[in-house]
Amino acid sequence: MNINCIIIDDEPSSQTILKKFIADVDFLHLVGICNNAIEAVKLLNTKHDINLMFLDINMPKISGLTFLKSLQNPPDVIFTTAYPQYAVDGFEVNAIDYLLKPFSFERFFIATNKVFEKQGVKKINNDSFLLIKSNKTIHKINPKNIEYIEALGDYVKLHLQNSFILTNSTFSSILKKLKTHKFIQTHKSFAINLEKMNRINGNQVFLKTHSVPIGQKYKPAFLKILNENH
């Protein structure tokens, strides 16, 4: 899934940096670059699938804030400006984030991830697939292909049949995304896809290609769910 974005900034150097940063994020697709609000209005009237604006505040003739307030149904916006005094105004118009020039790629990526969190799940709106971030890559995964998930500190490892995906997320948040699928927590650090389970032996549950532990705390609830599904 792409998030279609535009740059609205009158400084060529800022345009160049934003263009490079956007190119380095797989889920961002640059639709156009505008030097001012007037050009942006024309582009927005032509392209109706723009999801995000990188908007400079201090521009000639019409400021970024004035321009944004003039739009009835604006895309999400990340403000980019060299003037910190505009930060409060930026958030008052529900900006996703506020990047103070010069900003790093890391700070830029954090801001765009906020847009992804807001838009990504809504865009898919399909229980058959999940969007999972791993580094700068977005993976579209069918939960049926996940055998089990494993908590590893600040990361979660999604084990597929012949591979895995490591994502910087919490175990609980991944479980929440899988709540409409047949995933059962067997241990404080493990949850399995019930459809991949073959057998139980003692405190181990065996899947098609792996085995995971069953914690004593989770065993009664786990066995109860198994009985309900038979």
Coordinates of N, CA and C in Angstrom, one line a residue:
M1 N 0.8 -1.2 0.0 CA 0.0 0.0 0.0 C 0.9 1.2 0.0
N2 N 0.6 2.2 -0.9 CA 1.3 3.4 -1.0 C 0.5 4.5 -0.3
I3 N 1.2 5.4 0.4 CA 0.6 6.7 0.8 C 1.1 7.8 -0.1
N4 N 0.1 8.3 -0.9 CA 0.5 9.3 -1.9 C 0.7 10.6 -1.3
C5 N 1.8 11.3 -1.5 CA 2.1 12.5 -0.8 C 2.6 13.6 -1.8
I6 N 2.5 14.8 -1.3 CA 3.0 16.0 -2.1 C 3.9 16.8 -1.2
I7 N 4.8 17.6 -1.8 CA 5.6 18.5 -1.1 C 5.2 19.9 -1.4
I8 N 4.9 20.8 -0.4 CA 4.6 22.2 -0.7 C 5.6 23.0 0.1
D9 N 6.6 23.5 -0.6 CA 7.7 24.2 0.0 C 8.3 25.1 -1.1
D10 N 8.6 26.4 -0.7 CA 9.2 27.3 -1.7 C 10.8 27.2 -1.7
E11 N 11.4 26.4 -0.9 CA 12.8 26.3 -0.8 C 13.3 25.1 -1.6
P12 N 14.1 25.3 -2.7 CA 14.6 24.1 -3.4 C 15.4 23.2 -2.6
S13 N 16.2 23.7 -1.6 CA 17.0 22.8 -0.8 C 16.1 21.9 0.1
S14 N 15.0 22.4 0.6 CA 14.1 21.6 1.4 C 13.4 20.6 0.5
Q15 N 13.0 21.0 -0.7 CA 12.4 20.1 -1.7 C 13.3 18.9 -1.9
T16 N 14.6 19.2 -2.1 CA 15.5 18.1 -2.4 C 15.6 17.1 -1.3
I17 N 15.7 17.6 -0.1 CA 15.9 16.7 1.1 C 14.6 15.9 1.3
L18 N 13.5 16.5 1.2 CA 12.2 15.8 1.3 C 12.0 14.7 0.2
K19 N 12.4 15.1 -1.0 CA 12.3 14.1 -2.1 C 13.2 12.9 -1.8
K20 N 14.4 13.1 -1.3 CA 15.3 12.0 -1.0 C 14.7 11.2 0.1
F21 N 14.3 11.8 1.2 CA 13.7 11.1 2.3 C 12.5 10.2 1.9
I22 N 11.6 10.8 1.1 CA 10.4 10.1 0.7 C 10.8 8.9 -0.2
A23 N 11.8 9.0 -1.0 CA 12.3 7.9 -1.8 C 12.8 6.8 -1.0
D24 N 13.3 7.1 0.2 CA 13.9 6.0 1.1 C 12.8 5.3 1.9
V25 N 11.6 5.7 1.8 CA 10.5 5.1 2.6 C 9.6 4.3 1.6
D26 N 9.6 3.0 1.7 CA 8.9 2.2 0.7 C 7.4 2.5 0.6
F27 N 6.7 2.9 1.7 CA 5.3 3.1 1.6 C 4.9 4.5 1.2
L28 N 5.8 5.4 0.9 CA 5.5 6.7 0.5 C 5.7 6.8 -1.0
H29 N 4.8 7.5 -1.7 CA 4.8 7.7 -3.2 C 4.6 9.2 -3.4
L30 N 5.7 9.8 -4.0 CA 5.6 11.3 -4.2 C 4.8 11.5 -5.5
V31 N 3.8 12.3 -5.4 CA 2.9 12.6 -6.5 C 3.3 13.9 -7.2
G32 N 3.8 14.9 -6.4 CA 4.2 16.1 -7.0 C 4.8 17.1 -6.0
I33 N 5.5 18.1 -6.5 CA 6.2 19.1 -5.7 C 5.6 20.5 -6.1
C34 N 5.2 21.2 -5.1 CA 4.6 22.6 -5.3 C 5.4 23.6 -4.6
N35 N 5.6 24.8 -5.3 CA 6.4 25.9 -4.7 C 5.6 26.8 -3.8
N36 N 4.2 26.7 -3.9 CA 3.4 27.6 -3.1 C 2.0 27.0 -3.0
A37 N 1.1 27.6 -2.2 CA -0.2 27.1 -2.0 C -1.1 27.1 -3.3
I38 N -0.8 28.1 -4.1 CA -1.6 28.2 -5.4 C -1.4 27.0 -6.3
E39 N -0.1 26.6 -6.4 CA 0.2 25.4 -7.1 C -0.4 24.1 -6.5
A40 N -0.4 24.1 -5.1 CA -0.9 23.0 -4.4 C -2.4 22.8 -4.6
V41 N -3.2 23.9 -4.6 CA -4.6 23.9 -4.9 C -4.9 23.2 -6.2
K42 N -4.2 23.6 -7.2 CA -4.3 23.1 -8.6 C -4.1 21.6 -8.6
L43 N -3.0 21.2 -7.9 CA -2.7 19.7 -7.9 C -3.7 18.9 -7.1
L44 N -4.2 19.5 -6.0 CA -5.2 18.8 -5.2 C -6.5 18.7 -6.0
N45 N -6.8 19.6 -6.8 CA -8.0 19.6 -7.6 C -7.9 18.6 -8.8
T46 N -6.7 18.3 -9.1 CA -6.4 17.4 -10.2 C -6.3 15.9 -9.7
K47 N -5.5 15.8 -8.6 CA -5.3 14.5 -8.1 C -6.1 14.3 -6.8
H48 N -7.0 13.3 -6.8 CA -8.0 13.2 -5.7 C -7.5 12.1 -4.8
D49 N -6.4 11.5 -5.0 CA -5.9 10.4 -4.1 C -4.7 10.7 -3.3
I50 N -4.5 12.0 -3.0 CA -3.4 12.4 -2.2 C -3.7 12.3 -0.7
N51 N -2.9 11.5 0.0 CA -3.2 11.2 1.4 C -2.4 12.0 2.4
L52 N -1.3 12.7 1.9 CA -0.4 13.4 2.9 C 0.2 14.6 2.2
M53 N 0.4 15.7 3.0 CA 1.1 16.8 2.5 C 2.2 17.1 3.4
F54 N 3.4 17.3 2.9 CA 4.6 17.9 3.6 C 4.5 19.4 3.4
L55 N 4.1 20.1 4.4 CA 3.7 21.5 4.1 C 4.6 22.5 4.9
D56 N 5.3 23.4 4.2 CA 6.0 24.5 4.8 C 5.0 25.5 5.3
I57 N 5.3 26.1 6.5 CA 4.4 27.1 7.0 C 4.7 28.5 6.5
N58 N 6.0 28.9 6.5 CA 6.4 30.3 6.1 C 6.6 30.3 4.6
M59 N 5.6 30.6 3.8 CA 5.7 30.7 2.4 C 5.2 32.1 2.0
P60 N 5.6 32.6 0.8 CA 5.1 33.9 0.4 C 3.7 33.9 0.0
K61 N 3.0 35.0 0.1 CA 1.6 35.2 -0.3 C 0.6 34.5 0.6
I62 N 0.7 33.2 0.7 CA -0.3 32.4 1.5 C 0.6 31.5 2.4
S63 N 0.4 31.6 3.7 CA 1.2 30.7 4.6 C 0.6 29.3 4.6
G64 N 1.4 28.4 5.0 CA 0.9 27.0 5.0 C -0.3 26.8 5.9
L65 N -0.3 27.5 7.1 CA -1.4 27.4 8.0 C -2.7 28.0 7.4
T66 N -2.6 29.1 6.7 CA -3.8 29.7 6.0 C -4.3 28.8 4.9
F67 N -3.4 28.2 4.2 CA -3.7 27.3 3.1 C -4.5 26.1 3.7
L68 N -3.9 25.5 4.7 CA -4.6 24.3 5.3 C -6.0 24.6 5.8
K69 N -6.1 25.7 6.5 CA -7.4 26.1 7.0 C -8.5 26.4 5.9
S70 N -8.0 26.7 4.7 CA -8.9 26.9 3.6 C -9.5 25.7 3.0
L71 N -8.9 24.5 3.3 CA -9.3 23.3 2.6 C -10.4 22.7 3.4
Q72 N -11.5 22.2 2.8 CA -12.6 21.6 3.5 C -12.3 20.2 3.9
N73 N -11.7 19.4 3.1 CA -11.3 18.0 3.4 C -9.9 17.8 3.1
P74 N -9.0 18.4 3.9 CA -7.5 18.3 3.6 C -7.0 16.9 3.8
P75 N -5.9 16.5 3.1 CA -5.2 15.3 3.4 C -4.5 15.5 4.8
D76 N -4.0 14.4 5.3 CA -3.1 14.5 6.5 C -2.0 15.4 6.2
V77 N -1.5 16.1 7.2 CA -0.4 17.0 7.0 C 0.8 16.9 8.0
I78 N 2.0 16.9 7.5 CA 3.2 17.1 8.4 C 3.8 18.4 8.0
F79 N 3.8 19.3 9.0 CA 4.4 20.6 8.8 C 6.0 20.5 8.8
T80 N 6.6 21.3 7.9 CA 8.0 21.4 7.8 C 8.4 22.8 7.8
T81 N 9.1 23.3 8.9 CA 9.4 24.7 9.0 C 10.7 24.9 9.8
A82 N 11.3 26.1 9.6 CA 12.5 26.5 10.3 C 12.1 27.3 11.6
Y83 N 10.8 27.5 11.8 CA 10.4 28.4 12.9 C 9.6 27.7 13.9
P84 N 10.3 27.4 15.1 CA 9.6 26.6 16.2 C 8.4 27.3 16.8
Q85 N 8.2 28.6 16.6 CA 7.1 29.3 17.2 C 5.8 28.9 16.6
Y86 N 5.8 28.3 15.4 CA 4.6 27.8 14.7 C 4.1 26.5 15.2
A87 N 4.8 25.8 16.1 CA 4.5 24.5 16.5 C 3.1 24.4 17.1
V88 N 2.8 25.2 18.0 CA 1.4 25.2 18.6 C 0.3 25.4 17.6
D89 N 0.5 26.3 16.7 CA -0.5 26.6 15.7 C -0.6 25.3 14.8
G90 N 0.5 24.7 14.5 CA 0.4 23.5 13.7 C -0.4 22.4 14.3
F91 N -0.3 22.2 15.6 CA -1.0 21.1 16.2 C -2.5 21.5 16.4
E92 N -2.8 22.8 16.5 CA -4.1 23.2 16.7 C -5.0 22.9 15.4
V93 N -4.3 22.7 14.3 CA -5.1 22.4 13.1 C -4.9 20.9 12.8
N94 N -4.6 20.1 13.8 CA -4.6 18.7 13.8 C -3.5 18.1 12.8
A95 N -2.4 18.8 12.8 CA -1.3 18.2 12.0 C -0.8 16.9 12.6
I96 N -0.4 16.0 11.8 CA 0.1 14.7 12.3 C 1.4 14.9 13.1
D97 N 2.3 15.8 12.5 CA 3.6 16.0 13.2 C 4.1 17.3 12.7
Y98 N 5.2 17.8 13.3 CA 5.8 19.1 13.1 C 7.3 18.9 13.0
L99 N 7.9 19.0 11.8 CA 9.3 18.8 11.6 C 10.0 20.1 11.6
L100 N 11.0 20.3 12.5 CA 11.7 21.6 12.6 C 13.0 21.4 11.7
K101 N 13.1 22.2 10.7 CA 14.3 22.2 9.9 C 15.6 22.7 10.6
P102 N 16.7 22.0 10.4 CA 16.9 20.9 9.6 C 16.6 19.6 10.4
F103 N 15.9 18.6 9.8 CA 15.5 17.4 10.5 C 16.2 16.2 9.9
S104 N 16.4 15.2 10.8 CA 17.1 14.0 10.3 C 16.2 13.0 9.6
F105 N 16.7 12.0 9.0 CA 15.8 11.0 8.4 C 15.1 10.2 9.4
E106 N 15.8 10.0 10.6 CA 15.1 9.3 11.7 C 13.9 10.0 12.1
R107 N 14.0 11.3 12.3 CA 12.8 12.1 12.8 C 11.7 12.1 11.7
F108 N 12.2 12.2 10.5 CA 11.2 12.2 9.3 C 10.5 10.8 9.3
F109 N 11.2 9.7 9.5 CA 10.6 8.4 9.5 C 9.6 8.2 10.6
I110 N 9.9 8.7 11.8 CA 9.0 8.7 12.9 C 7.7 9.4 12.6
A111 N 7.8 10.5 11.9 CA 6.6 11.3 11.5 C 5.8 10.5 10.5
T112 N 6.4 10.0 9.5 CA 5.7 9.2 8.5 C 5.0 8.0 9.0
N113 N 5.7 7.4 10.0 CA 5.1 6.2 10.7 C 3.8 6.5 11.3
K114 N 3.7 7.7 11.9 CA 2.4 8.1 12.5 C 1.3 8.2 11.5
V115 N 1.7 8.6 10.3 CA 0.7 8.6 9.2 C 0.3 7.2 8.8
F116 N 1.3 6.3 8.8 CA 1.0 4.9 8.4 C 0.1 4.3 9.5
E117 N 0.4 4.6 10.7 CA -0.5 4.0 11.8 C -1.9 4.5 11.7
K118 N -2.1 5.7 11.3 CA -3.4 6.3 11.1 C -4.1 5.8 9.9
Q119 N -3.4 5.7 8.8 CA -4.0 5.4 7.5 C -3.9 4.0 7.1
G120 N -2.8 3.3 7.4 CA -2.5 2.0 6.9 C -3.6 1.0 7.2
V121 N -4.0 0.8 8.4 CA -5.0 -0.2 8.8 C -6.3 0.1 8.1
K122 N -6.6 1.4 8.1 CA -7.9 1.8 7.5 C -7.9 1.5 6.0
K123 N -6.8 1.7 5.3 CA -6.7 1.5 3.9 C -6.9 0.0 3.6
I124 N -6.3 -0.8 4.4 CA -6.5 -2.2 4.1 C -7.9 -2.7 4.4
N125 N -8.3 -2.4 5.7 CA -9.7 -2.7 6.1 C -10.1 -4.1 5.7
N126 N -9.2 -5.0 5.9 CA -9.5 -6.3 5.4 C -8.9 -7.3 6.3
D127 N -9.7 -8.2 7.0 CA -9.2 -9.1 8.0 C -8.3 -10.1 7.4
S128 N -8.2 -10.3 6.1 CA -7.4 -11.3 5.4 C -5.9 -11.0 5.4
F129 N -5.6 -9.7 5.6 CA -4.2 -9.3 5.6 C -3.8 -8.4 6.7
L130 N -2.5 -8.4 7.0 CA -1.9 -7.5 8.0 C -0.8 -6.7 7.3
L131 N -0.6 -5.5 7.8 CA 0.5 -4.7 7.4 C 1.5 -4.7 8.5
I132 N 2.7 -5.3 8.3 CA 3.7 -5.4 9.3 C 5.0 -4.6 8.9
K133 N 5.4 -3.7 9.7 CA 6.6 -2.9 9.4 C 7.9 -3.7 9.9
S134 N 8.9 -3.8 9.0 CA 10.2 -4.4 9.4 C 11.2 -3.5 8.8
N135 N 12.0 -2.8 9.7 CA 12.9 -1.7 9.2 C 12.1 -0.7 8.3
K136 N 12.5 -0.5 7.1 CA 11.8 0.5 6.2 C 10.9 -0.2 5.3
T137 N 10.6 -1.5 5.5 CA 9.8 -2.3 4.5 C 8.4 -2.6 5.2
I138 N 7.4 -2.5 4.4 CA 6.1 -2.9 4.9 C 5.7 -4.2 4.2
H139 N 5.4 -5.2 5.0 CA 5.0 -6.5 4.5 C 3.5 -6.7 4.6
K140 N 2.9 -7.2 3.6 CA 1.5 -7.5 3.6 C 1.4 -9.0 3.8
I141 N 0.9 -9.4 4.9 CA 0.9 -10.8 5.3 C -0.5 -11.4 5.5
N142 N -0.7 -12.6 5.0 CA -1.9 -13.3 5.3 C -1.7 -14.0 6.7
P143 N -2.5 -13.7 7.7 CA -2.4 -14.4 9.0 C -2.3 -15.9 8.9
K144 N -3.0 -16.5 7.9 CA -3.0 -17.9 7.8 C -1.6 -18.5 7.5
N145 N -0.7 -17.7 7.1 CA 0.7 -18.1 6.8 C 1.6 -18.0 8.0
I146 N 1.1 -17.4 9.1 CA 1.9 -17.3 10.3 C 1.6 -18.5 11.2
E147 N 2.7 -19.2 11.6 CA 2.6 -20.4 12.4 C 2.5 -20.0 13.9
Y148 N 3.4 -19.0 14.3 CA 3.3 -18.5 15.7 C 4.1 -17.2 15.8
I149 N 3.8 -16.5 16.9 CA 4.5 -15.2 17.1 C 5.3 -15.4 18.4
E150 N 6.4 -14.7 18.5 CA 7.3 -14.8 19.6 C 7.8 -13.4 20.1
A151 N 7.6 -13.1 21.4 CA 8.1 -11.8 21.9 C 9.6 -11.9 22.2
L152 N 10.3 -10.9 21.7 CA 11.8 -10.8 21.9 C 12.1 -9.4 22.3
G153 N 12.0 -9.1 23.6 CA 12.3 -7.7 24.1 C 11.4 -6.7 23.4
D154 N 12.0 -5.7 22.7 CA 11.3 -4.7 22.1 C 10.8 -5.1 20.7
Y155 N 10.9 -6.3 20.3 CA 10.6 -6.8 19.0 C 9.6 -8.0 19.1
V156 N 8.9 -8.3 18.0 CA 8.1 -9.5 17.9 C 8.6 -10.2 16.6
K157 N 8.7 -11.5 16.7 CA 9.1 -12.3 15.6 C 7.9 -13.1 15.1
L158 N 7.6 -12.9 13.9 CA 6.5 -13.6 13.3 C 7.1 -14.8 12.5
H159 N 6.8 -16.0 12.9 CA 7.3 -17.2 12.3 C 6.4 -17.7 11.2
L160 N 6.9 -17.7 9.9 CA 6.2 -18.3 8.8 C 6.7 -19.7 8.6
Q161 N 6.3 -20.4 7.6 CA 6.7 -21.8 7.4 C 8.2 -21.9 7.1
N162 N 8.7 -21.0 6.3 CA 10.1 -21.1 5.9 C 10.9 -19.8 6.1
S163 N 10.3 -18.9 6.8 CA 11.0 -17.6 7.1 C 10.4 -17.0 8.3
F164 N 10.9 -15.8 8.6 CA 10.3 -15.0 9.7 C 10.4 -13.5 9.4
I165 N 9.6 -12.7 10.1 CA 9.7 -11.3 10.0 C 9.8 -10.7 11.4
L166 N 10.8 -9.8 11.6 CA 11.1 -9.2 12.9 C 10.6 -7.8 12.8
T167 N 9.7 -7.4 13.8 CA 9.1 -6.1 13.7 C 9.2 -5.4 15.1
N168 N 9.5 -4.1 15.1 CA 9.6 -3.4 16.3 C 8.2 -3.0 16.8
S169 N 7.6 -3.9 17.6 CA 6.3 -3.7 18.0 C 6.1 -4.5 19.4
T170 N 5.0 -4.3 20.0 CA 4.7 -5.0 21.2 C 4.0 -6.3 20.9
F171 N 4.2 -7.3 21.8 CA 3.5 -8.6 21.7 C 2.0 -8.4 21.7
S172 N 1.6 -7.5 22.6 CA 0.1 -7.3 22.8 C -0.5 -6.7 21.6
S173 N 0.2 -5.8 20.9 CA -0.4 -5.1 19.8 C -0.5 -6.0 18.6
I174 N 0.5 -6.9 18.4 CA 0.4 -7.9 17.3 C -0.8 -8.9 17.6
L175 N -0.9 -9.3 18.9 CA -2.0 -10.2 19.2 C -3.3 -9.5 19.0
K176 N -3.4 -8.2 19.2 CA -4.7 -7.5 19.0 C -5.0 -7.5 17.5
K177 N -4.0 -7.3 16.7 CA -4.2 -7.3 15.2 C -4.7 -8.7 14.8
L178 N -4.4 -9.7 15.5 CA -4.7 -11.1 15.1 C -6.0 -11.6 15.9
K179 N -6.7 -10.7 16.6 CA -7.8 -11.1 17.4 C -8.9 -11.8 16.7
T180 N -9.1 -11.4 15.4 CA -10.2 -12.0 14.6 C -9.8 -13.3 13.9
H181 N -8.5 -13.8 14.2 CA -8.0 -15.0 13.6 C -7.8 -16.0 14.8
K182 N -7.5 -17.2 14.5 CA -7.4 -18.3 15.5 C -6.0 -18.3 16.1
F183 N -5.7 -17.3 16.8 CA -4.4 -17.3 17.5 C -4.6 -17.4 19.0
I184 N -3.9 -18.3 19.7 CA -4.0 -18.5 21.1 C -2.7 -18.3 21.8
Q185 N -2.7 -17.6 22.9 CA -1.4 -17.4 23.6 C -1.2 -18.6 24.5
T186 N 0.0 -19.2 24.4 CA 0.4 -20.4 25.1 C 1.4 -20.1 26.2
H187 N 2.0 -19.0 26.2 CA 3.1 -18.6 27.0 C 3.2 -17.1 27.1
K188 N 3.9 -16.5 28.0 CA 4.0 -15.1 28.1 C 4.7 -14.5 26.9
S189 N 5.4 -15.4 26.2 CA 6.2 -14.9 25.0 C 5.8 -15.6 23.7
F190 N 4.7 -16.4 23.7 CA 4.4 -17.1 22.5 C 2.9 -17.2 22.3
A191 N 2.5 -17.1 21.1 CA 1.1 -17.4 20.7 C 1.1 -18.1 19.4
I192 N 0.2 -19.1 19.2 CA 0.2 -20.0 18.0 C -1.0 -19.8 17.2
N193 N -0.9 -20.1 15.9 CA -2.0 -20.2 15.0 C -2.6 -21.6 15.2
L194 N -3.8 -21.6 15.7 CA -4.5 -22.9 16.1 C -4.6 -23.8 14.8
E195 N -4.7 -23.2 13.7 CA -4.9 -24.0 12.5 C -3.6 -24.8 12.1
K196 N -2.5 -24.3 12.6 CA -1.2 -24.9 12.3 C -0.8 -26.0 13.4
M197 N -1.6 -26.2 14.4 CA -1.2 -27.1 15.5 C -1.5 -28.5 15.1
N198 N -0.5 -29.4 15.4 CA -0.6 -30.8 15.1 C -0.9 -31.7 16.3
R199 N -0.1 -31.4 17.4 CA -0.3 -32.2 18.6 C 0.3 -31.5 19.9
I200 N -0.1 -32.0 21.0 CA 0.4 -31.5 22.3 C 1.1 -32.6 23.0
N201 N 2.3 -32.4 23.5 CA 3.0 -33.4 24.3 C 3.6 -32.7 25.5
G202 N 3.0 -33.0 26.7 CA 3.5 -32.4 27.9 C 3.2 -30.9 27.8
N203 N 4.3 -30.1 28.0 CA 4.2 -28.7 28.0 C 4.8 -28.1 26.7
Q204 N 4.6 -28.8 25.6 CA 5.0 -28.4 24.3 C 3.8 -28.6 23.3
V205 N 3.6 -27.6 22.5 CA 2.7 -27.7 21.4 C 3.4 -27.8 20.1
F206 N 3.1 -28.8 19.3 CA 3.8 -29.0 18.0 C 3.0 -28.5 16.8
L207 N 3.7 -27.6 16.0 CA 3.0 -27.1 14.8 C 3.6 -27.8 13.6
K208 N 3.3 -27.3 12.4 CA 3.8 -28.0 11.2 C 5.3 -28.1 11.1
T209 N 6.0 -27.0 11.5 CA 7.5 -27.1 11.4 C 8.2 -26.6 12.6
H210 N 7.4 -26.3 13.7 CA 8.1 -25.8 14.9 C 7.3 -26.4 16.1
S211 N 7.9 -26.1 17.3 CA 7.3 -26.4 18.6 C 7.5 -25.2 19.5
V212 N 6.5 -25.0 20.3 CA 6.6 -23.8 21.3 C 6.1 -24.3 22.7
P213 N 6.6 -23.6 23.7 CA 6.2 -24.0 25.1 C 4.8 -23.6 25.5
I214 N 4.3 -24.3 26.4 CA 3.0 -24.0 27.0 C 3.3 -23.6 28.5
G215 N 3.1 -22.4 28.9 CA 3.3 -21.9 30.2 C 2.2 -22.4 31.2
Q216 N 2.6 -22.7 32.4 CA 1.6 -23.2 33.4 C 0.4 -22.3 33.6
K217 N 0.7 -21.0 33.5 CA -0.3 -19.9 33.7 C -1.3 -19.9 32.6
Y218 N -0.9 -20.3 31.4 CA -1.7 -20.2 30.2 C -2.4 -21.5 29.8
K219 N -1.9 -22.6 30.5 CA -2.3 -24.0 30.0 C -3.8 -24.2 30.2
P220 N -4.4 -23.9 31.4 CA -5.9 -24.1 31.5 C -6.7 -23.4 30.5
A221 N -6.4 -22.1 30.2 CA -7.2 -21.4 29.2 C -7.0 -21.9 27.9
F222 N -5.7 -22.3 27.6 CA -5.4 -22.9 26.3 C -6.1 -24.2 26.0
L223 N -6.2 -25.1 27.0 CA -6.9 -26.4 26.8 C -8.4 -26.1 26.7
K224 N -8.9 -25.2 27.4 CA -10.3 -24.8 27.4 C -10.7 -24.4 26.0
I225 N -9.9 -23.5 25.4 CA -10.1 -23.1 24.0 C -10.1 -24.2 23.0
L226 N -9.1 -25.1 23.2 CA -9.0 -26.3 22.3 C -10.2 -27.1 22.4
N227 N -10.8 -27.3 23.6 CA -12.0 -28.1 23.7 C -13.2 -27.5 23.1
E228 N -13.2 -26.1 23.2 CA -14.3 -25.4 22.5 C -14.3 -25.5 21.0
N229 N -13.1 -25.7 20.5 CA -12.9 -25.7 19.0 C -13.0 -27.1 18.4
H230 N -13.4 -28.1 19.3 CA -13.5 -29.5 18.8 C -14.9 -29.9 19.0

